[in-house]
Short mmCIF file of C-alpha atoms in Angstrom, two decimals:
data_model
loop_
_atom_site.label_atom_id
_atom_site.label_comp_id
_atom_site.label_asym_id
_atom_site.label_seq_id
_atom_site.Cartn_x
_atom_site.Cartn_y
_atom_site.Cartn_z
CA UNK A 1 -19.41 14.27 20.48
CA UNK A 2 -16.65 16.79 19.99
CA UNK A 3 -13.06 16.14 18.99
CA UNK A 4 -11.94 18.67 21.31
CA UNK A 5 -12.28 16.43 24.42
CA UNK A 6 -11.45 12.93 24.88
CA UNK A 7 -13.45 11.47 28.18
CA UNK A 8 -12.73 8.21 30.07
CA UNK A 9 -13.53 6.55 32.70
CA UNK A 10 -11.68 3.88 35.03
CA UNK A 11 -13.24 1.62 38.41
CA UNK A 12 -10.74 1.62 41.10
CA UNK A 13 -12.79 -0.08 43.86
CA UNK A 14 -14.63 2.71 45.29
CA UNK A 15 -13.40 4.82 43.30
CA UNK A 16 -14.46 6.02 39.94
CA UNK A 17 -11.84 8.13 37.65
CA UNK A 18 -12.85 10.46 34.76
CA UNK A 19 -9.86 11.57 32.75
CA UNK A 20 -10.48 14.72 29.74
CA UNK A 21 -7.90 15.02 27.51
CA UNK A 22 -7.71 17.85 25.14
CA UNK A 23 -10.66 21.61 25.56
CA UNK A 24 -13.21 21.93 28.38
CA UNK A 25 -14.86 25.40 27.37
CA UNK A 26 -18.71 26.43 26.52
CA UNK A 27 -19.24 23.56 24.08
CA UNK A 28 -17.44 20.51 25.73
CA UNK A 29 -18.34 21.38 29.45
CA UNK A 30 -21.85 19.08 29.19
CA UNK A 31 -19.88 16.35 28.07
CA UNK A 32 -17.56 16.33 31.18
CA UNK A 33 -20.56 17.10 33.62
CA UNK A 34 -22.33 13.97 31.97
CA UNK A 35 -19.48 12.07 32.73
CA UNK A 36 -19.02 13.14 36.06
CA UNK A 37 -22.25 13.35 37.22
CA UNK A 38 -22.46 9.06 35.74
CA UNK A 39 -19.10 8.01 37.44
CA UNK A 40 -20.66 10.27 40.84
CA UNK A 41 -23.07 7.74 40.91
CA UNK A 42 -21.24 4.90 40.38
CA UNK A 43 -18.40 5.76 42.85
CA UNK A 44 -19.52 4.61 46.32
CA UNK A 45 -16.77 6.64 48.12
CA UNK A 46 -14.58 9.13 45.60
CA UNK A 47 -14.95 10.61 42.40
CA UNK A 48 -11.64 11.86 40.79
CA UNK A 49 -12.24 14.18 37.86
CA UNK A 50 -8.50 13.87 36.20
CA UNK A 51 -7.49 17.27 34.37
CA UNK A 52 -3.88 16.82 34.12
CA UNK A 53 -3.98 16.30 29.85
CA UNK A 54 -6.52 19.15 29.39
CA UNK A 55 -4.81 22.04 26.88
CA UNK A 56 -7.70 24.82 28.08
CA UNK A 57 -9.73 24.75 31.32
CA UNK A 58 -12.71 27.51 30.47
CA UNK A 59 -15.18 28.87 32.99
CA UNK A 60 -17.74 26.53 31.78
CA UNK A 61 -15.56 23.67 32.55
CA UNK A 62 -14.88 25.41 36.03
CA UNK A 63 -18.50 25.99 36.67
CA UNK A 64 -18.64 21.98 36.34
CA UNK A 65 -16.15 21.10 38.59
CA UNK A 66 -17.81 23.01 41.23
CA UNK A 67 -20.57 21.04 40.78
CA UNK A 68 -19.73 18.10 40.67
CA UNK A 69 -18.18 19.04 43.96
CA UNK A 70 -21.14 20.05 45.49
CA UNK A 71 -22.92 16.77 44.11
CA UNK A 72 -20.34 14.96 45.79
CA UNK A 73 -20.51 16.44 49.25
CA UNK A 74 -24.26 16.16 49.02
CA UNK A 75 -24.14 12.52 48.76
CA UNK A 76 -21.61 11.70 50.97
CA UNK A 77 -18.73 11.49 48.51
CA UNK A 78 -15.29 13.06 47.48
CA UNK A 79 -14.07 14.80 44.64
CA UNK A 80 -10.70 15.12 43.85
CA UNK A 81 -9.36 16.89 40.73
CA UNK A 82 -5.84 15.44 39.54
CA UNK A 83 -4.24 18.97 37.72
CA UNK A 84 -0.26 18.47 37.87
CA UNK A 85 2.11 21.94 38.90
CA UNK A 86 2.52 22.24 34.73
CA UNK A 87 -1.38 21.62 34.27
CA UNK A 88 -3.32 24.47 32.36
CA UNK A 89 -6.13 23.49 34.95
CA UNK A 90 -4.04 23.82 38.09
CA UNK A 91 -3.26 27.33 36.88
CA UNK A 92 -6.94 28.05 35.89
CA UNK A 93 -8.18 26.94 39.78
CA UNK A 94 -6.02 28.95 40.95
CA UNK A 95 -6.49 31.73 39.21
CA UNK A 96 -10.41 31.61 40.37
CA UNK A 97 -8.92 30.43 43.66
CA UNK A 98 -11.21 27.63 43.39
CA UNK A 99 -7.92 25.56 44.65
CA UNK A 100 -8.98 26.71 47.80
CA UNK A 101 -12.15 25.27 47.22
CA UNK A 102 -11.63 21.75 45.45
CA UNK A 103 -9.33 19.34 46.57
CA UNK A 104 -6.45 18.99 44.27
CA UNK A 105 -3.52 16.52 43.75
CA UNK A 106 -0.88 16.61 41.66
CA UNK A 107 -1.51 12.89 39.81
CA UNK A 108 -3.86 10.01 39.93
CA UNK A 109 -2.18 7.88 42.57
CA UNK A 110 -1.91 10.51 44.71
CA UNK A 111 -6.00 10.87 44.18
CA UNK A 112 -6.41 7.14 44.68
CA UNK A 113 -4.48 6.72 48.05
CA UNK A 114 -6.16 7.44 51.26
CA UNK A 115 -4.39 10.22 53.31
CA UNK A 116 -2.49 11.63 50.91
CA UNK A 117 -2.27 15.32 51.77
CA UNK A 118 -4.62 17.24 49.46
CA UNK A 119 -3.01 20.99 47.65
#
Protein backbone atom coordinates (compact mmCIF):
# COMPACT_ATOMS: atom_id res chain seq x y z
CA UNK A 1 0.00 0.00 0.00
CA UNK A 2 1.24 3.47 -0.82
CA UNK A 3 2.18 6.22 1.58
CA UNK A 4 0.63 8.66 -0.58
CA UNK A 5 -2.96 7.87 0.55
CA UNK A 6 -4.26 7.16 3.87
CA UNK A 7 -7.91 5.25 3.53
CA UNK A 8 -10.54 4.78 6.29
CA UNK A 9 -13.52 3.75 6.81
CA UNK A 10 -16.38 4.59 9.48
CA UNK A 11 -20.28 2.74 10.02
CA UNK A 12 -22.79 5.38 10.60
CA UNK A 13 -25.97 3.24 10.56
CA UNK A 14 -26.71 3.02 7.01
CA UNK A 15 -24.21 4.73 6.15
CA UNK A 16 -20.69 3.79 5.33
CA UNK A 17 -17.83 6.69 5.18
CA UNK A 18 -14.49 6.35 3.31
CA UNK A 19 -12.15 9.18 4.12
CA UNK A 20 -8.46 9.54 1.75
CA UNK A 21 -6.12 11.62 3.13
CA UNK A 22 -3.11 12.65 1.25
CA UNK A 23 -2.68 11.72 -3.43
CA UNK A 24 -5.42 10.01 -5.46
CA UNK A 25 -3.63 9.89 -9.00
CA UNK A 26 -2.71 6.78 -11.47
CA UNK A 27 -1.11 4.70 -8.72
CA UNK A 28 -3.40 5.23 -5.60
CA UNK A 29 -6.82 5.37 -7.54
CA UNK A 30 -7.29 1.22 -7.09
CA UNK A 31 -6.82 1.63 -3.59
CA UNK A 32 -9.73 4.15 -3.17
CA UNK A 33 -12.02 2.18 -5.71
CA UNK A 34 -11.30 -0.99 -3.46
CA UNK A 35 -12.40 0.85 -0.68
CA UNK A 36 -15.33 2.22 -2.10
CA UNK A 37 -16.52 -0.39 -3.99
CA UNK A 38 -16.19 -2.65 -0.06
CA UNK A 39 -17.96 0.14 2.02
CA UNK A 40 -20.74 0.25 -1.35
CA UNK A 41 -21.55 -2.98 -0.28
CA UNK A 42 -21.69 -2.66 3.12
CA UNK A 43 -23.74 0.62 3.16
CA UNK A 44 -27.43 -0.35 2.92
CA UNK A 45 -28.54 3.25 2.04
CA UNK A 46 -25.38 5.89 1.40
CA UNK A 47 -21.92 5.71 0.63
CA UNK A 48 -19.92 8.94 1.39
CA UNK A 49 -16.52 8.98 -0.28
CA UNK A 50 -14.84 11.91 2.04
CA UNK A 51 -12.17 14.00 -0.07
CA UNK A 52 -11.89 16.98 2.02
CA UNK A 53 -7.90 16.02 3.31
CA UNK A 54 -6.83 14.92 -0.21
CA UNK A 55 -3.60 17.30 -1.42
CA UNK A 56 -4.17 16.11 -5.38
CA UNK A 57 -7.40 14.77 -6.92
CA UNK A 58 -6.00 13.18 -10.50
CA UNK A 59 -8.19 11.95 -13.32
CA UNK A 60 -7.73 8.48 -12.20
CA UNK A 61 -9.11 9.30 -8.91
CA UNK A 62 -12.00 11.19 -10.82
CA UNK A 63 -12.62 8.31 -13.10
CA UNK A 64 -13.33 6.41 -9.63
CA UNK A 65 -15.62 8.58 -8.21
CA UNK A 66 -17.76 8.33 -11.16
CA UNK A 67 -17.94 4.96 -10.63
CA UNK A 68 -18.54 4.42 -7.67
CA UNK A 69 -21.42 6.71 -8.47
CA UNK A 70 -22.76 4.75 -11.01
CA UNK A 71 -22.34 1.53 -8.70
CA UNK A 72 -24.32 3.30 -6.30
CA UNK A 73 -27.28 4.32 -8.39
CA UNK A 74 -27.30 0.83 -9.80
CA UNK A 75 -27.97 -0.68 -6.54
CA UNK A 76 -30.21 1.56 -5.13
CA UNK A 77 -27.76 3.65 -3.13
CA UNK A 78 -26.22 7.24 -2.71
CA UNK A 79 -22.98 8.64 -3.06
CA UNK A 80 -22.00 11.65 -1.64
CA UNK A 81 -18.48 13.14 -1.91
CA UNK A 82 -17.56 15.46 1.19
CA UNK A 83 -14.83 18.13 -0.76
CA UNK A 84 -14.94 21.47 1.45
CA UNK A 85 -14.95 25.24 -0.68
CA UNK A 86 -10.84 25.10 0.12
CA UNK A 87 -10.70 21.29 -1.03
CA UNK A 88 -8.22 20.51 -3.98
CA UNK A 89 -11.08 17.98 -4.95
CA UNK A 90 -13.94 20.46 -4.94
CA UNK A 91 -11.85 22.49 -7.38
CA UNK A 92 -10.87 19.37 -9.46
CA UNK A 93 -14.95 18.37 -9.88
CA UNK A 94 -15.48 21.34 -10.88
CA UNK A 95 -13.12 21.86 -13.14
CA UNK A 96 -14.43 18.49 -15.06
CA UNK A 97 -17.84 19.81 -14.05
CA UNK A 98 -18.39 16.53 -12.61
CA UNK A 99 -20.00 18.75 -9.59
CA UNK A 100 -22.79 18.78 -11.71
CA UNK A 101 -22.73 15.25 -11.79
CA UNK A 102 -21.90 13.93 -8.15
CA UNK A 103 -23.50 15.11 -5.24
CA UNK A 104 -21.24 17.17 -3.15
CA UNK A 105 -21.25 18.63 0.43
CA UNK A 106 -19.10 20.70 1.99
CA UNK A 107 -18.28 18.25 5.32
CA UNK A 108 -19.23 14.94 6.71
CA UNK A 109 -22.26 15.92 8.76
CA UNK A 110 -23.64 17.62 6.17
CA UNK A 111 -23.21 14.06 4.10
CA UNK A 112 -24.66 12.15 7.04
CA UNK A 113 -27.94 14.20 7.58
CA UNK A 114 -30.93 13.50 5.53
CA UNK A 115 -32.13 16.59 3.50
CA UNK A 116 -29.37 18.52 3.64
CA UNK A 117 -29.25 20.44 0.37
CA UNK A 118 -26.63 18.83 -1.88
CA UNK A 119 -23.86 21.60 -4.02
Amino acid sequence: MSTLLTLGRSDHGDAVVVTAEGEVDLATAPQLAAALAVAGADADRLLVADLSKLRFLGSAGLAVLVTAGTDAEQNGRSLVVVAGPECVARRALHLTGLDRVLTIVDDEGAALTPGTPRA
